[in-house]
Short mmCIF file of C-alpha atoms and ligand atoms in Angstrom, two decimals:
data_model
loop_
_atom_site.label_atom_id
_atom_site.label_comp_id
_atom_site.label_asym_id
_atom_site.label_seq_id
_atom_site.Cartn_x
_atom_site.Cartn_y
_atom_site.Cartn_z
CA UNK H 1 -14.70 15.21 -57.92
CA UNK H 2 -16.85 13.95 -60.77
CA UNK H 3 -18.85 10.22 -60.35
CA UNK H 4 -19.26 8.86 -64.00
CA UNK H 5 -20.76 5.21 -64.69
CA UNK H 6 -19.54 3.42 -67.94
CA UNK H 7 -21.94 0.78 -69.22
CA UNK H 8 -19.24 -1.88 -71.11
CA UNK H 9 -15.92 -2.60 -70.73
CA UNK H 10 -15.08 -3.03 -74.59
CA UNK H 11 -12.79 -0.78 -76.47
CA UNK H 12 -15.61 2.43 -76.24
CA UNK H 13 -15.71 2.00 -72.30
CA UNK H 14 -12.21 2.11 -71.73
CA UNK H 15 -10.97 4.75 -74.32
CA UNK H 16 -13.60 6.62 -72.28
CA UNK H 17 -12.25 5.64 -68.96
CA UNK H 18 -8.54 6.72 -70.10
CA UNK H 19 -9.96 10.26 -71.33
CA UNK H 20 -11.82 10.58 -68.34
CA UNK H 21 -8.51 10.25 -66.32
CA UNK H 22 -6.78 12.56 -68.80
CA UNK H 23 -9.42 15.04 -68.99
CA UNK H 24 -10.20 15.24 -64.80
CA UNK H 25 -6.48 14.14 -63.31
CA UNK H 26 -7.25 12.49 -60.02
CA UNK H 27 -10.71 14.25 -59.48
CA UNK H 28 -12.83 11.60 -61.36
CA UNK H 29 -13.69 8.16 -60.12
CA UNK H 30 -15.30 5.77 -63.05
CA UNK H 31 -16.95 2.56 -62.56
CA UNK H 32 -17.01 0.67 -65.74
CA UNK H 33 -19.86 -1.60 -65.58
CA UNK H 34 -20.43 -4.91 -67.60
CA UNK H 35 -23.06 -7.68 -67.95
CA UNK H 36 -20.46 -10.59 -67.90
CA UNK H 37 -17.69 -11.25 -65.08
CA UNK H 38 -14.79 -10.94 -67.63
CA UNK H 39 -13.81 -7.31 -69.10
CA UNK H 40 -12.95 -6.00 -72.81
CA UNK H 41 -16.27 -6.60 -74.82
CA UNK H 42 -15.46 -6.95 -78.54
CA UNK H 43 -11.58 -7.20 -77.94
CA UNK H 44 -12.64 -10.90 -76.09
CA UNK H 45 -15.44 -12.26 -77.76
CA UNK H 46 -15.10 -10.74 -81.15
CA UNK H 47 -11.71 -10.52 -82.62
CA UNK H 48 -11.05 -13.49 -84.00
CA UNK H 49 -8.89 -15.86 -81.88
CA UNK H 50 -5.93 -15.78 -84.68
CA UNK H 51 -5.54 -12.15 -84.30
CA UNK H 52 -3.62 -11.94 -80.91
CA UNK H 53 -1.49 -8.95 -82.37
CA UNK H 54 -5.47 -7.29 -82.10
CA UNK H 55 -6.36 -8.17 -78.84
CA UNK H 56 -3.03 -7.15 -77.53
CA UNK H 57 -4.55 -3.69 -77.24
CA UNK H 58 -6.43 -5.36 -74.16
CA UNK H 59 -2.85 -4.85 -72.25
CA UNK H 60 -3.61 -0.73 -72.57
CA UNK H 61 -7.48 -1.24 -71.15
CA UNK H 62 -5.64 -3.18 -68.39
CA UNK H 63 -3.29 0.07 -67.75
CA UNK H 64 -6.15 2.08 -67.17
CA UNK H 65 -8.35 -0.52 -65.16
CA UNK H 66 -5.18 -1.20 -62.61
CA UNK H 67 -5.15 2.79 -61.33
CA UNK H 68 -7.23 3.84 -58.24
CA UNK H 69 -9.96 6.05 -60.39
CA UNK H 70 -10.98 3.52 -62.50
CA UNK H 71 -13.16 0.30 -61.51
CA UNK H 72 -14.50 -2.86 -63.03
CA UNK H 73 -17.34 -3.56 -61.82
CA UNK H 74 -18.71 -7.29 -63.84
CA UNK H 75 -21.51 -9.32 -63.44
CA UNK H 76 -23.96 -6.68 -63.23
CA UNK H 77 -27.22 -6.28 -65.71
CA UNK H 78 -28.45 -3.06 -66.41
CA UNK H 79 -31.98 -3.70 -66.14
CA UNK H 80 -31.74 -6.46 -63.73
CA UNK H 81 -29.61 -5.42 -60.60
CA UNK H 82 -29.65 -1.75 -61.31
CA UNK H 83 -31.70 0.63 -63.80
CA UNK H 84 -30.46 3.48 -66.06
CA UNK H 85 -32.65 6.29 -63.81
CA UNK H 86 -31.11 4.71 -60.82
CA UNK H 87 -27.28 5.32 -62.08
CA UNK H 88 -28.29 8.37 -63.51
CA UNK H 89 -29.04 9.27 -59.90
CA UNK H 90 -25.62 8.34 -58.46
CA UNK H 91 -23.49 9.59 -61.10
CA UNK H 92 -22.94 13.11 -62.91
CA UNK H 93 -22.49 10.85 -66.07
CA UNK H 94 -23.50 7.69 -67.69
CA UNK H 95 -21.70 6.38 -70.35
CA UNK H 96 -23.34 3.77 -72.78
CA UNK H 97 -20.84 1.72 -74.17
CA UNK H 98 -22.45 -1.32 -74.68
CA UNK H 99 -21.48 -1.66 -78.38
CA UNK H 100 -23.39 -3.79 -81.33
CA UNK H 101 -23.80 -6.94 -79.91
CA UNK H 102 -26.79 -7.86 -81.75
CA UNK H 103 -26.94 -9.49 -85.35
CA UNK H 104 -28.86 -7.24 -88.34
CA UNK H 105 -32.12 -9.39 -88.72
CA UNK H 106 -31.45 -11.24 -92.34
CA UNK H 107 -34.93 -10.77 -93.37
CA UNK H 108 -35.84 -13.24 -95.96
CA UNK H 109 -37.62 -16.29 -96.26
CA UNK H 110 -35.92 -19.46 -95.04
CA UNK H 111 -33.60 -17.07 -92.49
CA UNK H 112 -35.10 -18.85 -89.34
CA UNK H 113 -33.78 -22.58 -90.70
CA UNK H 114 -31.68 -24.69 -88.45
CA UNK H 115 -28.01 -24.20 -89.59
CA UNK H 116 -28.28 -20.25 -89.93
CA UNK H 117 -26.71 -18.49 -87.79
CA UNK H 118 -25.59 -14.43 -87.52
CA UNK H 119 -22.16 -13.75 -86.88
CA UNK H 120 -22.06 -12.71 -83.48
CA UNK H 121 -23.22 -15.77 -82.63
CA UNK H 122 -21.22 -17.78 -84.92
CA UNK H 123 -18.35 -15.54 -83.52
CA UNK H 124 -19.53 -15.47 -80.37
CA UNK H 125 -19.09 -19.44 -80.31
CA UNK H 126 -15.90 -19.31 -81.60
CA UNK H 127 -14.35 -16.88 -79.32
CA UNK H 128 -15.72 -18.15 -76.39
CA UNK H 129 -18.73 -15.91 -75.38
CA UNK H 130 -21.49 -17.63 -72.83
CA UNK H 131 -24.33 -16.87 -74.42
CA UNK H 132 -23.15 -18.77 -77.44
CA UNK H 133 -21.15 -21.35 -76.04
CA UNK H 134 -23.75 -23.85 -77.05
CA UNK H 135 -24.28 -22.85 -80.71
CA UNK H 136 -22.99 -25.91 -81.77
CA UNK H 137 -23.11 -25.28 -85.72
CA UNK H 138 -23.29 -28.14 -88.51
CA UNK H 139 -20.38 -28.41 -90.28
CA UNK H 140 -20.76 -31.47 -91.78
CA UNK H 141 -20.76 -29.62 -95.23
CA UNK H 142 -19.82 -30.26 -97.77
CA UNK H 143 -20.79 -26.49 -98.67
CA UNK H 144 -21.18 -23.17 -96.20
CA UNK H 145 -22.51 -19.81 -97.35
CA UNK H 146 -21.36 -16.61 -95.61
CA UNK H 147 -23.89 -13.69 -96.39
CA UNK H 148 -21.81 -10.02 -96.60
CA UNK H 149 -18.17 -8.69 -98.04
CA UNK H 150 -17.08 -7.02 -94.89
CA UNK H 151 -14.35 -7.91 -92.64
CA UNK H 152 -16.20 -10.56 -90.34
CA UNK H 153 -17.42 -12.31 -93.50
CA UNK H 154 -13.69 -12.66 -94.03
CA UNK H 155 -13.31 -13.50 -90.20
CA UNK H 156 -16.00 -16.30 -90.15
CA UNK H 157 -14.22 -18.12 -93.85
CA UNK H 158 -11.30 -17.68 -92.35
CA UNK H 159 -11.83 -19.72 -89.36
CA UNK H 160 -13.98 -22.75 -91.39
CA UNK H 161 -10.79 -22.80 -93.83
CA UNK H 162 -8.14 -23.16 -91.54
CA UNK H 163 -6.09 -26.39 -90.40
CA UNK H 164 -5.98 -27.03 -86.80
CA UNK H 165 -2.23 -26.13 -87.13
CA UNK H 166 -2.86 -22.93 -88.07
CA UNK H 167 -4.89 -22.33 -85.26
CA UNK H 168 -1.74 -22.57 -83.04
CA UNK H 169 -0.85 -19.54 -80.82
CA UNK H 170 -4.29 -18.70 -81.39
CA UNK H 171 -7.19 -18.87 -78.25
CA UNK H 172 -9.81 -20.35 -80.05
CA UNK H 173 -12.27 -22.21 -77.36
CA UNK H 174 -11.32 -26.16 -77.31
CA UNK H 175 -14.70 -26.70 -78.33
CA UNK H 176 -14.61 -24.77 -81.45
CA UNK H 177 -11.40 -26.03 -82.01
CA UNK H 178 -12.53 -29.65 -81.78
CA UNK H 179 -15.60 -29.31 -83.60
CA UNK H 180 -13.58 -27.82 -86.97
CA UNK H 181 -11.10 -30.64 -86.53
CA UNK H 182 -13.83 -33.07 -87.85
CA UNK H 183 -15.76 -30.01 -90.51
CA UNK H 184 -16.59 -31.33 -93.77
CA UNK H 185 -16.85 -28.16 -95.38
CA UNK H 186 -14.69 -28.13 -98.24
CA UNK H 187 -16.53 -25.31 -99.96
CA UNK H 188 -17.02 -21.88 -98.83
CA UNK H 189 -19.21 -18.93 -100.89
CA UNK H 190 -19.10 -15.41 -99.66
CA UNK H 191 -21.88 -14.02 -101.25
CA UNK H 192 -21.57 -9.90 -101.96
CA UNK H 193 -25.01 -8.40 -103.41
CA UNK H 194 -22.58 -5.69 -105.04
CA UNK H 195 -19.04 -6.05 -106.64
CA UNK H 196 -14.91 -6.39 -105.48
CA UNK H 197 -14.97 -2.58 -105.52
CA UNK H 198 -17.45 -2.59 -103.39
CA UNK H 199 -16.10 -4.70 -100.64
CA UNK H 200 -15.34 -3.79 -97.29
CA UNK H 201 -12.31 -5.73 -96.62
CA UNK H 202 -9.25 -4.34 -95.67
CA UNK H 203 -5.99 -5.40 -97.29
CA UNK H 204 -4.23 -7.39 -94.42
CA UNK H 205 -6.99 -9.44 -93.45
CA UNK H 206 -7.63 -10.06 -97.22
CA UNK H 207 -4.60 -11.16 -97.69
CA UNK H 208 -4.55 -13.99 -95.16
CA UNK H 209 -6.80 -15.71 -97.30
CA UNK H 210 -4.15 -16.19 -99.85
CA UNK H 211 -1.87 -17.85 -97.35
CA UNK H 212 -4.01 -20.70 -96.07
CA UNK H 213 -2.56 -23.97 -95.70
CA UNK H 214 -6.00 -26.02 -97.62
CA UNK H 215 -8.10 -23.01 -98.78
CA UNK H 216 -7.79 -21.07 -101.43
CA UNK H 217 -9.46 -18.02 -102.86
CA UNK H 218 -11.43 -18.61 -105.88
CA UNK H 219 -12.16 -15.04 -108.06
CA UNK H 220 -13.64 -14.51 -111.26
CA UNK H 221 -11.68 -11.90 -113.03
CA UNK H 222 -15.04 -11.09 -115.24
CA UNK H 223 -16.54 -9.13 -111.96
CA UNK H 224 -13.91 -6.89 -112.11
CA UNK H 225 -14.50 -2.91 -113.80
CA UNK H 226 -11.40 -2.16 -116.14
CA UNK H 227 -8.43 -2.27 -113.84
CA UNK H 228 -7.64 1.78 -114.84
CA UNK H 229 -11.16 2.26 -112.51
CA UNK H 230 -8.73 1.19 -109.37
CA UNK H 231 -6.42 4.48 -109.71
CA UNK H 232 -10.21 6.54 -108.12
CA UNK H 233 -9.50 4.13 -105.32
CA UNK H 234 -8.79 5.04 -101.90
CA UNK H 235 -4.93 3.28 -101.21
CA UNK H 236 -5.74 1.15 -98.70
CA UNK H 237 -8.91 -0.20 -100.50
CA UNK H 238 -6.75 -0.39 -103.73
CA UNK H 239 -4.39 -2.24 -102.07
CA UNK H 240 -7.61 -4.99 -100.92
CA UNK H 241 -9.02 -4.87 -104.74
CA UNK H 242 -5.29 -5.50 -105.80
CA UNK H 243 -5.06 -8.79 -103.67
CA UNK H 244 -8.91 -9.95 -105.10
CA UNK H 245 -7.25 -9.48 -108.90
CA UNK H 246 -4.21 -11.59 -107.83
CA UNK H 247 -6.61 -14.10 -106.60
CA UNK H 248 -8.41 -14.12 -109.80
CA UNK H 249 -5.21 -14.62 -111.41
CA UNK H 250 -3.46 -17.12 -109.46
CA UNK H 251 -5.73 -20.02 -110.12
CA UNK H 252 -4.38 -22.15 -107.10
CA UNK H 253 -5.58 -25.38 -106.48
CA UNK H 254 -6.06 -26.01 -103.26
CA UNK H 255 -8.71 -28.84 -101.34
CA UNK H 256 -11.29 -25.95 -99.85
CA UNK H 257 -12.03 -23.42 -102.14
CA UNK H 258 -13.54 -19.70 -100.73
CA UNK H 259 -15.34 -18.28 -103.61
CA UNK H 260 -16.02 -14.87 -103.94
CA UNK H 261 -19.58 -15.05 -105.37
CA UNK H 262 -19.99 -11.02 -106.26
CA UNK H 263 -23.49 -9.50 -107.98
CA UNK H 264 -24.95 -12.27 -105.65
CA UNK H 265 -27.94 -11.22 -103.53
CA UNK H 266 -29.59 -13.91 -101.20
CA UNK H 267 -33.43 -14.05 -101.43
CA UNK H 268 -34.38 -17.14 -99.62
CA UNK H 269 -32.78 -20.03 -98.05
CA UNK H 270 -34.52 -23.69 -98.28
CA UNK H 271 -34.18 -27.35 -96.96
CA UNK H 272 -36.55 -29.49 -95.39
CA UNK H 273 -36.48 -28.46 -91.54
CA UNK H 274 -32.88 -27.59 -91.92
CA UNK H 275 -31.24 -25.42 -94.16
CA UNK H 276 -29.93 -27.12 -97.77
CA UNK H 277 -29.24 -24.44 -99.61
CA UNK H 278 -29.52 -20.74 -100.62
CA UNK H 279 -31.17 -19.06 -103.24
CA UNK H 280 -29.59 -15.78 -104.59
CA UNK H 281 -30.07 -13.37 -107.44
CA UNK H 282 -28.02 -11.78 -109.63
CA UNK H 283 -27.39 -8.13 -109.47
CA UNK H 284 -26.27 -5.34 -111.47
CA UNK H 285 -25.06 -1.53 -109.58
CA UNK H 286 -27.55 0.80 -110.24
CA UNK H 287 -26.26 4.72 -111.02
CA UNK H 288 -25.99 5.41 -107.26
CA UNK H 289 -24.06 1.92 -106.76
CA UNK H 290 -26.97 0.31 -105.34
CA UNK H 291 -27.49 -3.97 -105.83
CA UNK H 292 -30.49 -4.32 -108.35
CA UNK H 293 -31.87 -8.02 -108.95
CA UNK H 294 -31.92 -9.26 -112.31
CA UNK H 295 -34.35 -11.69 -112.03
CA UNK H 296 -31.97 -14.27 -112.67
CA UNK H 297 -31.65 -17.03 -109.90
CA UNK H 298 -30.17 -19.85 -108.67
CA UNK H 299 -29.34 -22.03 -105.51
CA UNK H 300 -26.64 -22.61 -103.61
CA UNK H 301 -25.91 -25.82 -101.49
CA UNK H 302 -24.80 -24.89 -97.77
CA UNK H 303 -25.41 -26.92 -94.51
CA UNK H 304 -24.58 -24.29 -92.73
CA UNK H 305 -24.99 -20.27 -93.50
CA UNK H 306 -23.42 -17.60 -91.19
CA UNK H 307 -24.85 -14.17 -92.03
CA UNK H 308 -22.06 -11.15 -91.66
CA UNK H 309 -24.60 -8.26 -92.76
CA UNK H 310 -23.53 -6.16 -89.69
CA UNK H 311 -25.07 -5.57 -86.09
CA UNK H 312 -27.45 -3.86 -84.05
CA UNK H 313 -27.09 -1.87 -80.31
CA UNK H 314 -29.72 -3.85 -78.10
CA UNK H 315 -32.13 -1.15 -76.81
CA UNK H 316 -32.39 -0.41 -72.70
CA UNK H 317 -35.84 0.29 -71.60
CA UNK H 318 -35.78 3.93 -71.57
CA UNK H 319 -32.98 5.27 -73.41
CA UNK H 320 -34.36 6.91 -76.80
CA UNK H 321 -33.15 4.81 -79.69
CA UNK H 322 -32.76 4.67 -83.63
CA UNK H 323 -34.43 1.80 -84.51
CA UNK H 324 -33.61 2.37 -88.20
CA UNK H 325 -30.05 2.86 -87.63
CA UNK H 326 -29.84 0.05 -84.70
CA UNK H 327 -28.26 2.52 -82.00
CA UNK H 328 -29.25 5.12 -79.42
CA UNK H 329 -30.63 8.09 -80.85
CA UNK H 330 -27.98 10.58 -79.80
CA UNK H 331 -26.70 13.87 -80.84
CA UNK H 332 -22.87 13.47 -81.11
CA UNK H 333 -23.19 11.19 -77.74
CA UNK H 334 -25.69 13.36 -75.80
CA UNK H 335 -28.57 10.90 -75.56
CA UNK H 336 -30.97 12.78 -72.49
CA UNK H 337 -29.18 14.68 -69.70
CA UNK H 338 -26.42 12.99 -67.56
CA UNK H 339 -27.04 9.58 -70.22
CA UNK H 340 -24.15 9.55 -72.62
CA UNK H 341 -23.46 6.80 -76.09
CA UNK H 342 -19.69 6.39 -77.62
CA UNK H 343 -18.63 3.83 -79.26
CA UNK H 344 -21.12 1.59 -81.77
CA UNK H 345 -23.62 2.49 -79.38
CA UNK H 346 -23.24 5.90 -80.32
CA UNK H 347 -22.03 5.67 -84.38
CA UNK H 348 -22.89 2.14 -85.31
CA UNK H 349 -20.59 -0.96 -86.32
CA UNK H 350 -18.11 0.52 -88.21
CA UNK H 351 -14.44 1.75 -87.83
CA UNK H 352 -11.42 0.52 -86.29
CA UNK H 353 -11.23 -0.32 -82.81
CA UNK H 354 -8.68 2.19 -82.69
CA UNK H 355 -11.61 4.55 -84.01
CA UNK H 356 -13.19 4.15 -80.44
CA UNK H 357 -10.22 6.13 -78.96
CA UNK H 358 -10.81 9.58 -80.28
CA UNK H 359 -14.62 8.39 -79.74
CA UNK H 360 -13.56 8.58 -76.04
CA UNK H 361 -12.14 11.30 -75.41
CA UNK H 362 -14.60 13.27 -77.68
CA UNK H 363 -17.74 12.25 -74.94
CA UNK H 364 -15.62 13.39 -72.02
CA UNK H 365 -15.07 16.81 -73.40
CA UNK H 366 -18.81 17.19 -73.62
CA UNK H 367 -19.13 15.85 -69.93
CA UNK H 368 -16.60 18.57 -69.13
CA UNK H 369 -18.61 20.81 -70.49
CA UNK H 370 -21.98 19.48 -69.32
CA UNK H 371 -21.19 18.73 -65.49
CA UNK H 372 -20.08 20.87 -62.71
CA UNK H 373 -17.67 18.77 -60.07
CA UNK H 374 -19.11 18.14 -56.49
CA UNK H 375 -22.41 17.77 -57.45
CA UNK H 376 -23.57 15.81 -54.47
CA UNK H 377 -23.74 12.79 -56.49
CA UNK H 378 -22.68 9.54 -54.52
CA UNK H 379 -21.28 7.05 -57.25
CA UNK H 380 -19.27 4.32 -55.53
CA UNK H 381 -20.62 3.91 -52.19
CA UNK H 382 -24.23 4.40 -52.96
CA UNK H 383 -24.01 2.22 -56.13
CA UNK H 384 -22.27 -0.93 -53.74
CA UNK H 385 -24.97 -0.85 -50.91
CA UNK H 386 -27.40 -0.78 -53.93
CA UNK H 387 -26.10 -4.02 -55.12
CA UNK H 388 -24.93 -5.73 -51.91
CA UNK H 389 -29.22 -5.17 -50.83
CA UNK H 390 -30.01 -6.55 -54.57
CA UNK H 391 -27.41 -9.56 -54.04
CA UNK H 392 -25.24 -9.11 -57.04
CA UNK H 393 -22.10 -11.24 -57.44
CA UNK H 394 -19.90 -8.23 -58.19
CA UNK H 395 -16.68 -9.07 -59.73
CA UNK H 396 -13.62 -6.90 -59.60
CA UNK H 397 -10.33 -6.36 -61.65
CA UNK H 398 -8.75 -8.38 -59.47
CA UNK H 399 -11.22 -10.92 -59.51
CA UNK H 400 -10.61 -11.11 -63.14
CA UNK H 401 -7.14 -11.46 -62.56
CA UNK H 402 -7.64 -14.77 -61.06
CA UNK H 403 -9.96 -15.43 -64.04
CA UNK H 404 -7.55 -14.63 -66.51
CA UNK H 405 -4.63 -16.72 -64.23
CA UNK H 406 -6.68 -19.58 -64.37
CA UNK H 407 -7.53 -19.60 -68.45
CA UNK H 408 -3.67 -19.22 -69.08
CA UNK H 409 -2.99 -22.19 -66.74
CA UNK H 410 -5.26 -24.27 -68.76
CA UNK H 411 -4.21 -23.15 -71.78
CA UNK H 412 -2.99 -25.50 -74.79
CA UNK H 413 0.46 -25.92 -75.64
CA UNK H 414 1.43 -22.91 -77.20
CA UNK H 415 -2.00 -21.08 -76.90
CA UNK H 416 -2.58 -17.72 -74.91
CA UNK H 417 -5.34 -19.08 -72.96
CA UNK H 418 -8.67 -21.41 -72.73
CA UNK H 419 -11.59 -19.26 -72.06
CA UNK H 420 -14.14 -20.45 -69.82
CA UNK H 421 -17.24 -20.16 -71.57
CA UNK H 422 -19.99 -20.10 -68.62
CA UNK H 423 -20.36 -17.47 -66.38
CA UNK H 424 -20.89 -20.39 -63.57
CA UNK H 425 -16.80 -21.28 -64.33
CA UNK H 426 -15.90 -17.72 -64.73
CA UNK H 427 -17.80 -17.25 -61.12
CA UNK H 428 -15.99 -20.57 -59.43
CA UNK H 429 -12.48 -19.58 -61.18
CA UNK H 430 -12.31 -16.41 -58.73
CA UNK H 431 -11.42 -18.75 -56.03
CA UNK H 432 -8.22 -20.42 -57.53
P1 NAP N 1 -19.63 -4.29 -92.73
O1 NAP N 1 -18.21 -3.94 -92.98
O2 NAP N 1 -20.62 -3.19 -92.63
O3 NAP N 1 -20.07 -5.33 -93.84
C1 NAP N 1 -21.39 -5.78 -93.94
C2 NAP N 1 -21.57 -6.44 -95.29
O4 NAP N 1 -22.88 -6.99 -95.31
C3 NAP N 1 -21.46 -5.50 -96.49
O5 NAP N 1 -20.74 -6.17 -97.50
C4 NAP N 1 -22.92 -5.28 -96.88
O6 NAP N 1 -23.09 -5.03 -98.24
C5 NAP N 1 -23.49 -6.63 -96.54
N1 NAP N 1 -24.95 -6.61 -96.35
C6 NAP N 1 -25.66 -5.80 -95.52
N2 NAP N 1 -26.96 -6.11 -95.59
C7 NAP N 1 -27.08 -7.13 -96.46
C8 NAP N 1 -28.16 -7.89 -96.95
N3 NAP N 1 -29.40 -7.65 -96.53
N4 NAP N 1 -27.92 -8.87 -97.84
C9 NAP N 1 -26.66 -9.12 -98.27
N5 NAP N 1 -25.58 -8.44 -97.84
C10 NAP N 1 -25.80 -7.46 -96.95
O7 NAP N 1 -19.79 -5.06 -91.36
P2 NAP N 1 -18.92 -6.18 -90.61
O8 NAP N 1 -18.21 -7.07 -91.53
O9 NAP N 1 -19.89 -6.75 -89.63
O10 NAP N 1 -17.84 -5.34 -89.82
C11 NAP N 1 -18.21 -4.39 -88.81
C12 NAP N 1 -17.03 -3.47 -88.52
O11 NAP N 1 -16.00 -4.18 -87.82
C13 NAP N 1 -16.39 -2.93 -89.79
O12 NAP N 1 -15.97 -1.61 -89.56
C14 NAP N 1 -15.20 -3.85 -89.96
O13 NAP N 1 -14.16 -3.31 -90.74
C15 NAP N 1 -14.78 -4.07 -88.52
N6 NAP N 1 -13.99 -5.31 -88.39
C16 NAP N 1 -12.64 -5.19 -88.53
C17 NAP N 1 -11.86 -6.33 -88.47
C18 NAP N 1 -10.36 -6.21 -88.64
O14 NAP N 1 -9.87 -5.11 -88.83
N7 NAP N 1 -9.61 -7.29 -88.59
C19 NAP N 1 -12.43 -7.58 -88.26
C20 NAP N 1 -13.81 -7.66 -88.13
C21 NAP N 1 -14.58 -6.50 -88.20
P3 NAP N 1 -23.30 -3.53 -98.79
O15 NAP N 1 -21.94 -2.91 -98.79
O16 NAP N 1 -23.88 -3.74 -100.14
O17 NAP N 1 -24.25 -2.84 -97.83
#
């Protein structure tokens, strides 16, 4: 028998759980630990809420959570009920999957305004998540910036563009639902310091943008390189760059316009005690592709800026880390002895969720290797009469169940679920 602790139950912690069950058959028992009372990290609180097809994937996590070797084990901080040394005591292996939870710092002046936000906690509100539940951002436009070209810069224009009836089927939170009902924010800039080739946007989600009910995308055709330059493309990113050019050519005129502002490089954002507007620079690539300013400025009017530059693994007291890179320093997931990363904690905020998988099974094979079964170690029992003398609230699988039965009987007409969005209602909803 092997003991192993999993810190997260996103996509990373339960790829890992799965290939722990693969790898050790019935002589493993995991306990997949997480901060909040509800499970699946990222697949929860950070797809958006009109990608259900995504978060489907939950249903597999849910396969591997349901057998006898594998535990949830919520409402428990690292930190706070229970240290890293301490686990690392019970178990033959600890698993940080806590993900990138954190925004990248925008650091320039004007960043700490009222009315800019980072994306995980513009996304956070949107999806749900109680630490952001109260974001409450001003939408009362007429303009909103989004800082970065990747695919949550998409996400977040996405979600200001659409109608409320294209937000059915969707599990959007009621009060991020109500609060775009009554946006005034009719024009949307996604600033890219570099140019469409340069974009991290993948096709399908680029797409969507050229589907909206109100919004259309607005591209210049000048920012493009010769269109012969596309044939050095990867396919899949051809196939994005292919969908900005049609963009640029369609010229639709629609009410809210998303406008691809490309060679555009924020350097400050302004207003008085609230932000009123951004001030970028023009760009040019450099030989290694790099954004260069020109020198050239000028301002762009936003009440409300969501940075999407990318995000950041929140160190643990203790645990070496990468503060350049934003993750645990680790050498292909070894971190110190026993203490494992996978996942974003591990490789940083990039990749598929599906990219998590192979992630998962790749850390067990060095816990194979590493650990010897029988070790002595406790796990289970010694970590639950840890807690019960600490007083944590655990919550199990099958307290989550509940959960989960509760959000889809409050659910909107034709919506997957309402989330509750305090831990306090996630707590009472065990009951029901
Ligand atoms: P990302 O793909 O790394 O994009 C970050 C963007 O921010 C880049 O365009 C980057 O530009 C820009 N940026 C970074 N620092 C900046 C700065 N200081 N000023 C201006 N721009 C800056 O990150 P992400 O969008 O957060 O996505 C994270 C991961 O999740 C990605 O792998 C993404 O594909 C994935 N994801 C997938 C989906 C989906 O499949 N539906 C949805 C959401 C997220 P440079 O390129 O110039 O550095």
């Amino acid at each position: 028998m092997r003991h192993i602790a999993v810190i997260g139950s996103g996509p990373a912690g339960y790829y890992t759980a799965e290939a722990c069950q693969k790898q050790f058959g019935d002589e493993v028992r995991v306990d997949i630990i997480d901060r909040l009372p509800v499970p699946f990290g990222l697949i929860r609180t950070g797809v958006a809420p009109d990608h259900q097809s995504i978060k489907g994937v939950s249903r597999r996590y849910e396969a591997t959570a349901l057998t006898d070797n594998v535990r949830f084990v919520g409402n428990v901080t690292i930190g706070e009920q229970v240290t890293i040394p301490e686990l690392l005591g019970l178990y033959d292996a600890v698993v940080l999957a806590t993900g990138a939870p954190r925004d990248r710092p925008l650091e320039i002046p004007g960043a700490d305004l009222p009315g800019v936000t980072g994306s995980a906690a513009f996304v956070g509100w949107y999806n749900g998540h109680p630490d952001y539940a109260e974001l409450n951002p001003p939408l009362g436009g007429p303009g909103a910036v989004v800082i970065g070209n990747g695919n949550v810069a998409l996400d977040v224009a996405r979600i200001l563009a659409k109608t409320q009836g294209e937000f059915a089927g969707s599990d959007i939170v009621g009060h991020a639902l109500s609060a775009l009902e009554t946006s005034s924010i009719s024009t949307i800039t996604l600033l890219g310091r570099r140019g469409p080739h340069q974009i991290n946007m993948t096709p399908k989600e680029l797409g969507e943008l050229g589907e909206l009910e109100r919004a259309a995308p607005v591209v210049d055709a000048a920012d493009f390189p010769p269109e012969i330059d596309d044939a050095m493309l990867e396919p899949g990113h051809r196939k994005s760059i292919t969908h900005l050019r049609n963009f640029a050519a369609a010229h639709v005129e629609k009410p809210v316009h998303i406008i691809f502002d490309f060679f555009a490089m924020p350097v400050a954002i302004e207003g008085d005690g609230k932000v009123e507007r951004v001030i970028v620079e023009r760009t040019v690539l450099d030989s290694r592709g790099a954004a260069v300013g020109t020198g050239e400025t000028y301002a762009v009017p936003a009440s409300l800026v969501v940075s999407c530059i990318g995000y950041r693994t929140p160190p643990i007291e203790g645990v070496p880390y990468d503060d350049r890179a934003g993750r645990f320093a680790n050498d292909e997931g070894r971190v110190l002895p026993g203490l494992y990363a996978v996942g974003w904690a591990r490789r940083g905020p990039t990749g598929t969720i599906g990219t998590n998988r192979p992630d998962g099974f790749a850390i067990v094979e060095k816990i194979a290797a590493d650990t010897q079964p029988n070790s002595g170690k406790q796990g289970r029992p010694a970590l639950d009469a840890l807690l019960a003398a600490r007083g944590a609230e655990v919550v199990t699988f099958r307290d989550w169940q509940k959960i989960e039965a509760a959000e889809i009987a409050a659910a909107r007409d034709g919506a997957p679920r309402e989330k509750f969005t305090s831990i306090e209602a996630m707590l009472g909803a065990r009951g029901t």
